[in-house]
Amino acid sequence: MAGQADSGGGAHITNTAVDCTAEYLIQIGVLEGDLNLILRVPPAPSDDDAPLAAAERRLARSLLRRWRAEADAWHMTDPEPLRVRWTPSRQVASAGEFVPAGSGADTIAGTFLRLRPRRRLVVLGTAGSGKTTLSVLLTLELLARRLTQGEDDVPIPLVLSLESWNTRRQSLTEWLVDRLRQDHPGLPTVDGVHPALRLVQERRVLPVLDGLDELPEHRRAEVLDALHTGLGGAGDIVLVSRTTEYTDLDRKGQGLRHATVIESLPLRPDEVAEYLQRARPRSRAADWARLLKTLRTDPSAPVARALTNPLMVWLVRRAYERHPTDPGELTDRQRFPDRGAVEAQLLDRIVPAAFPALPPDPGRLHPPRTWDADRAGAWLSYLALLLNRREESELAWWRLYTAPLPRLLAVPALLATGILLSLVIKAGLSGYTESNPLGGMALSADVTGGVVFAAVARSVTASWFGQRLTEPRRSANPLLFIQALRSLDRNSRVGPLVRSATLVGGPALVVLLLALYTFVTPEPALVWFSIGGVLPVLLMIVYTAPADTVDAATPDELLRGEQSALVTTLTLVAPLIGAGVGAFFWLNDSTLARGTAIAAWAGASAMLVLLSPWSRWMLAKCSLAATGRVPWSLMTFLRDARTAGLLQFSGGTYRFRNRRLQDHLANRLTEERGTAPPGREPVPVPALSDAGHFTVEHAKDHFCLRGRSRRLPLAHWAALGPLMGVYAVRMSVSGQWQDGIAWLGLLVWPFLGAVVTVVGLFLPRRRLELELTRGGVTSVIGRRRRSYEWRHVEEITVRRAVFRGRDARFHALQVRLLAGAPRPPRRSRMGEGWYFVLPLGRSPQVDPQLGAALADFAGSRWTPPSGGR
């Protein structure tokens, strides 16, 4: 509202409303003169586009809320922002500096929208240089322009991680459509279907893709090739990567074509000083004076060189924000002689700064949690160490059970919990036991029946979804059957014919069996098998589909979804198993049908709960918390760590704000334990001539490695483990734990696995040969020979072996073939286009002689391993 005095002494009042949702305007006060209302309304969409426009607005509002929350959590929307300078790294249309935020300069979105001839932007920089911050701020401004300024031609930015895109299975369009459907299932439908396909095909969404540098080297080129194909000639995109990884691709002619490439410039010490002077608390001006003076007068000081990185500037501000910390200590050259010492000090101080000891107001009803900084640092260091051991960056609560301690306690915890449940079941069904002529034997048999039927349903579901059964399940609403079927189809690991036959033939089989009982033969077993056997299996498949964890809203929502799915199985699947058993006895005119049904339901419920992702999560959290490795309120702690700026969301998982922070915390813990950080130090590899069982023949045009190795069969443990878990549940819950023979049966499974492993060790050594020539590479393992010609090989390197989707936990020499090359047998496939050559062991390091030979004969095709993959 603006007011101006007119010649008559009155006021000219103008109200301007832009993209306003208000229905009434109330002006309070004494009005003299004219009252004008200017309402800027965008043109109404046509009838055909109205549903799609509504879906776009819903999507934009959802994304704006989400990324505003993320920006606030990462302190990106600070009133005193740190200005990072960006410069074109090649001859591009938008010459000059690219300023993310600053008075008088163009905005991020304005610069991006004026890019010509195509709006393709590549954002480069070193670790912690502000790449992600730029992409998030660009996303927020584009969404704000669309929603508050009515610029309908502005695309809707979708920030996605490239780790979730399998370019060999999905095109760019298919991936974007799938992600929209997964992440935003509640968008208004267009013509009765989800609007994702139209939004992508009509280019109303802008892919903002991060994490190119975090992909394996071979996948980076594949992603860029797929982007070129998917974008076509007019597609817009924002791509974020570290400078070194992207420039390596660009030198090979694999960079993003027709793109404006910008790169962050190091911060100048005087700029950092001005920023810290504005951002520091005014009451602590004297404490910051020494550091600011050093930045202005001595640019070569270690602290000045360390603070050229935005991440370090953020760390120094957070670490020394509160009293009694002294930022001037960073100028002491005796304590901090180089840049690395300053950076290490900042990384050490960030955890205490993130968790200050601030007592809450005692008058508050629900005061916030406070965390001890030392303990918080130890917990974060342990989690970082777990991630480094797995060579991962995403912290998923459902994978926490793979830590050593939960794995060790898995079977004892199953037995202890099952024994307690058996005592509860026996006490609750004491009347049924007394009235049954068989007494406790009948109760044990009924509970065992429920366990077995639930185990069958679970095994079928495992075959259907594969390894994803260990992931959290989506929140299933039994009333939304069609939605459940869509999720079932999206996550299944079986072919379309098997899916169709199961979903059509399963219900038909139930109807057929019930019809046979009604009209042909009154055999109660038909009702038992249909209601208690086939129907629970079908519902288990439909309502326990894994959730979409890659870009789920929050980890807490995934946990709630798993809990909801568990409740659904307990109230839908388990009761059907009990009803089928009870119906069998009821149709046989037995008065014990009710007790039998309850006992079978109890056994099925115990089976479904004890082997669920939720139970594994509880075991991991409780065991690690009891030993002090994590807090008891782990999810609350992770949320607070995110709020403090140490963690951030990555879909349904957490990740450290920066990989450098993760490595620092992990290394600090390993140094305290006196061990080297796993995967960070080179592993000494003995020469092949010293190995004892290998001989080497090396000539100008020939390299041959011959030897023999023992077999170590371990693949059978993947099948014996689940079988042992099912047996432990059945034995303990059914009450058979009181029988000594049952305990001997439990020991059969590990004994059988150990026998297979030991027998494999004592079998004759396998022949191993590797031959390199100018024409190709040939390997011999036992009686199997594999040959690959160099003209068909695109790359050869060392990777982790993966057989049928399962990590074999050893490294092998593998090749990736060119398109159109002859394909080896299926047993040689390692996934992602790689094929097996020769096993090398648990370490990814290569013997120097073999590495030199591969570099000589394979040439540029050979990629030395930088670590496990």
Short mmCIF file of C-alpha atoms in Angstrom, two decimals, residues 664-847:
data_model
loop_
_atom_site.label_atom_id
_atom_site.label_comp_id
_atom_site.label_asym_id
_atom_site.label_seq_id
_atom_site.Cartn_x
_atom_site.Cartn_y
_atom_site.Cartn_z
CA HIS A 664 37.40 -36.82 9.80
CA LEU A 665 35.07 -38.28 12.42
CA ALA A 666 35.78 -41.84 11.30
CA ASN A 667 39.54 -41.27 11.28
CA ARG A 668 39.43 -39.73 14.74
CA LEU A 669 37.78 -42.85 16.15
CA THR A 670 40.24 -45.19 14.45
CA GLU A 671 43.14 -43.14 15.76
CA GLU A 672 41.76 -43.45 19.28
CA ARG A 673 41.51 -47.21 18.81
CA GLY A 674 44.98 -47.36 17.31
CA THR A 675 43.88 -48.80 13.94
CA ALA A 676 44.22 -47.43 10.46
CA PRO A 677 41.08 -46.12 8.80
CA PRO A 678 39.63 -48.87 6.62
CA GLY A 679 39.90 -48.21 2.95
CA ARG A 680 42.03 -45.06 3.47
CA GLU A 681 45.53 -46.49 3.79
CA PRO A 682 47.22 -48.50 1.05
CA VAL A 683 47.29 -52.20 1.73
CA PRO A 684 50.67 -53.84 1.08
CA VAL A 685 50.39 -56.56 -1.51
CA PRO A 686 53.05 -59.26 -1.70
CA ALA A 687 54.70 -59.85 -5.02
CA LEU A 688 53.33 -62.74 -7.04
CA SER A 689 56.72 -64.40 -7.02
CA ASP A 690 56.58 -64.47 -3.22
CA ALA A 691 53.10 -65.98 -3.03
CA GLY A 692 54.44 -69.54 -3.25
CA HIS A 693 51.75 -71.02 -5.52
CA PHE A 694 51.93 -68.62 -8.48
CA THR A 695 54.41 -68.37 -11.31
CA VAL A 696 54.80 -65.47 -13.71
CA GLU A 697 55.94 -65.53 -17.33
CA HIS A 698 56.51 -62.06 -18.74
CA ALA A 699 57.66 -61.35 -22.27
CA LYS A 700 57.23 -58.43 -24.64
CA ASP A 701 53.99 -59.72 -26.15
CA HIS A 702 52.91 -62.13 -23.45
CA PHE A 703 52.15 -62.13 -19.73
CA CYS A 704 50.97 -65.30 -18.02
CA LEU A 705 50.08 -65.84 -14.38
CA ARG A 706 49.64 -69.45 -13.28
CA GLY A 707 48.83 -70.86 -9.89
CA ARG A 708 46.37 -72.67 -7.69
CA SER A 709 44.14 -71.43 -4.90
CA ARG A 710 42.01 -73.01 -2.25
CA ARG A 711 38.23 -72.76 -2.41
CA LEU A 712 36.34 -70.97 0.33
CA PRO A 713 32.62 -71.70 -0.20
CA LEU A 714 30.53 -69.03 1.53
CA ALA A 715 27.52 -68.57 -0.76
CA HIS A 716 25.51 -71.28 1.03
CA TRP A 717 25.41 -69.16 4.21
CA ALA A 718 23.02 -66.76 2.46
CA ALA A 719 20.43 -69.56 2.37
CA LEU A 720 21.29 -71.22 5.69
CA GLY A 721 21.00 -67.96 7.64
CA PRO A 722 17.26 -67.38 6.99
CA LEU A 723 16.52 -71.09 7.52
CA MET A 724 18.28 -70.98 10.87
CA GLY A 725 16.27 -67.89 11.82
CA VAL A 726 12.98 -69.58 10.95
CA TYR A 727 13.96 -72.67 12.94
CA ALA A 728 14.96 -70.55 15.95
CA VAL A 729 11.58 -68.78 15.91
CA ARG A 730 9.66 -72.05 15.55
CA MET A 731 11.60 -73.82 18.28
CA SER A 732 11.36 -71.00 20.81
CA VAL A 733 7.83 -69.72 20.23
CA SER A 734 6.23 -73.17 20.05
CA GLY A 735 7.71 -74.18 23.44
CA GLN A 736 10.07 -76.80 22.02
CA TRP A 737 12.99 -74.98 23.61
CA GLN A 738 12.37 -77.15 26.65
CA ASP A 739 13.40 -80.21 24.61
CA GLY A 740 17.13 -80.83 24.38
CA ILE A 741 16.77 -82.47 20.97
CA ALA A 742 15.39 -79.21 19.58
CA TRP A 743 18.60 -77.44 20.58
CA LEU A 744 20.60 -80.08 18.75
CA GLY A 745 18.44 -79.38 15.69
CA LEU A 746 19.32 -75.69 15.97
CA LEU A 747 23.01 -76.54 15.88
CA VAL A 748 22.55 -78.55 12.70
CA TRP A 749 22.37 -75.40 10.54
CA PRO A 750 25.70 -73.82 11.48
CA PHE A 751 27.28 -77.27 11.56
CA LEU A 752 26.07 -77.95 8.03
CA GLY A 753 27.39 -74.59 6.85
CA ALA A 754 30.75 -75.20 8.50
CA VAL A 755 31.00 -78.66 6.94
CA VAL A 756 30.41 -77.29 3.45
CA THR A 757 33.02 -74.58 4.01
CA VAL A 758 35.61 -77.00 5.45
CA VAL A 759 35.05 -79.54 2.68
CA GLY A 760 35.60 -76.77 0.15
CA LEU A 761 38.88 -75.88 1.82
CA PHE A 762 40.14 -79.46 1.61
CA LEU A 763 39.16 -79.97 -2.00
CA PRO A 764 42.02 -79.94 -4.50
CA ARG A 765 43.25 -76.46 -5.28
CA ARG A 766 41.65 -74.83 -8.27
CA ARG A 767 43.78 -73.95 -11.25
CA LEU A 768 43.97 -70.18 -11.80
CA GLU A 769 45.49 -68.71 -14.93
CA LEU A 770 45.53 -65.24 -16.41
CA GLU A 771 47.01 -64.63 -19.82
CA LEU A 772 47.50 -61.19 -21.35
CA THR A 773 48.42 -60.73 -24.98
CA ARG A 774 48.21 -57.94 -27.51
CA GLY A 775 44.97 -59.47 -28.71
CA GLY A 776 43.09 -59.83 -25.44
CA VAL A 777 42.83 -61.37 -21.99
CA THR A 778 42.08 -65.01 -21.09
CA SER A 779 41.39 -66.48 -17.67
CA VAL A 780 41.06 -70.09 -16.53
CA ILE A 781 39.34 -71.02 -13.27
CA GLY A 782 39.22 -74.75 -12.77
CA ARG A 783 37.74 -76.06 -16.02
CA ARG A 784 36.13 -72.79 -17.07
CA ARG A 785 37.85 -70.57 -19.58
CA ARG A 786 36.89 -66.96 -20.32
CA SER A 787 38.37 -64.94 -23.18
CA TYR A 788 37.84 -61.29 -24.10
CA GLU A 789 39.40 -59.55 -27.10
CA TRP A 790 40.69 -56.03 -26.51
CA ARG A 791 38.71 -54.74 -29.47
CA HIS A 792 35.54 -55.70 -27.60
CA VAL A 793 36.64 -54.35 -24.19
CA GLU A 794 35.78 -50.81 -23.14
CA GLU A 795 37.32 -50.96 -19.66
CA ILE A 796 39.05 -53.43 -17.36
CA THR A 797 39.44 -52.81 -13.64
CA VAL A 798 39.01 -54.34 -10.17
CA ARG A 799 35.52 -54.31 -8.66
CA ARG A 800 33.59 -56.16 -5.98
CA ALA A 801 32.14 -59.41 -7.30
CA VAL A 802 28.35 -59.56 -7.41
CA PHE A 803 26.61 -62.84 -8.26
CA ARG A 804 22.87 -62.76 -8.96
CA GLY A 805 22.49 -59.44 -7.21
CA ARG A 806 24.36 -60.53 -4.05
CA ASP A 807 27.66 -59.10 -2.94
CA ALA A 808 30.19 -61.95 -2.84
CA ARG A 809 32.44 -59.88 -0.51
CA PHE A 810 35.61 -60.26 -2.55
CA HIS A 811 37.17 -58.35 -5.41
CA ALA A 812 37.71 -59.58 -8.92
CA LEU A 813 39.23 -58.43 -12.16
CA GLN A 814 36.31 -57.51 -14.43
CA VAL A 815 35.75 -56.13 -17.92
CA ARG A 816 33.06 -53.95 -19.42
CA LEU A 817 32.33 -54.70 -23.06
CA LEU A 818 31.49 -52.36 -25.91
CA ALA A 819 28.04 -52.28 -27.43
CA GLY A 820 27.63 -55.04 -29.99
CA ALA A 821 30.41 -57.21 -28.56
CA PRO A 822 29.73 -60.94 -28.07
CA ARG A 823 28.23 -61.57 -24.63
CA PRO A 824 29.76 -64.22 -22.34
CA PRO A 825 27.62 -66.85 -20.56
CA ARG A 826 25.20 -65.70 -17.88
CA ARG A 827 27.36 -67.08 -15.06
CA SER A 828 30.03 -64.47 -15.93
CA ARG A 829 27.72 -61.48 -15.50
CA MET A 830 28.47 -59.19 -12.57
CA GLY A 831 25.71 -56.65 -13.17
CA GLU A 832 25.83 -53.11 -14.59
CA GLY A 833 27.44 -54.44 -17.77
CA TRP A 834 30.51 -55.98 -16.09
CA TYR A 835 31.83 -59.51 -16.64
CA PHE A 836 33.98 -61.70 -14.44
CA VAL A 837 37.63 -62.39 -15.31
CA LEU A 838 39.59 -63.55 -12.25
CA PRO A 839 39.13 -63.45 -8.43
CA LEU A 840 41.74 -61.40 -6.56
CA GLY A 841 40.73 -61.60 -2.89
CA ARG A 842 39.27 -59.30 -0.25
CA SER A 843 41.57 -56.36 -1.03
CA PRO A 844 41.05 -54.24 -4.14
CA GLN A 845 44.80 -53.66 -4.43
CA VAL A 846 46.59 -55.18 -7.41
CA ASP A 847 50.06 -56.74 -7.39
#
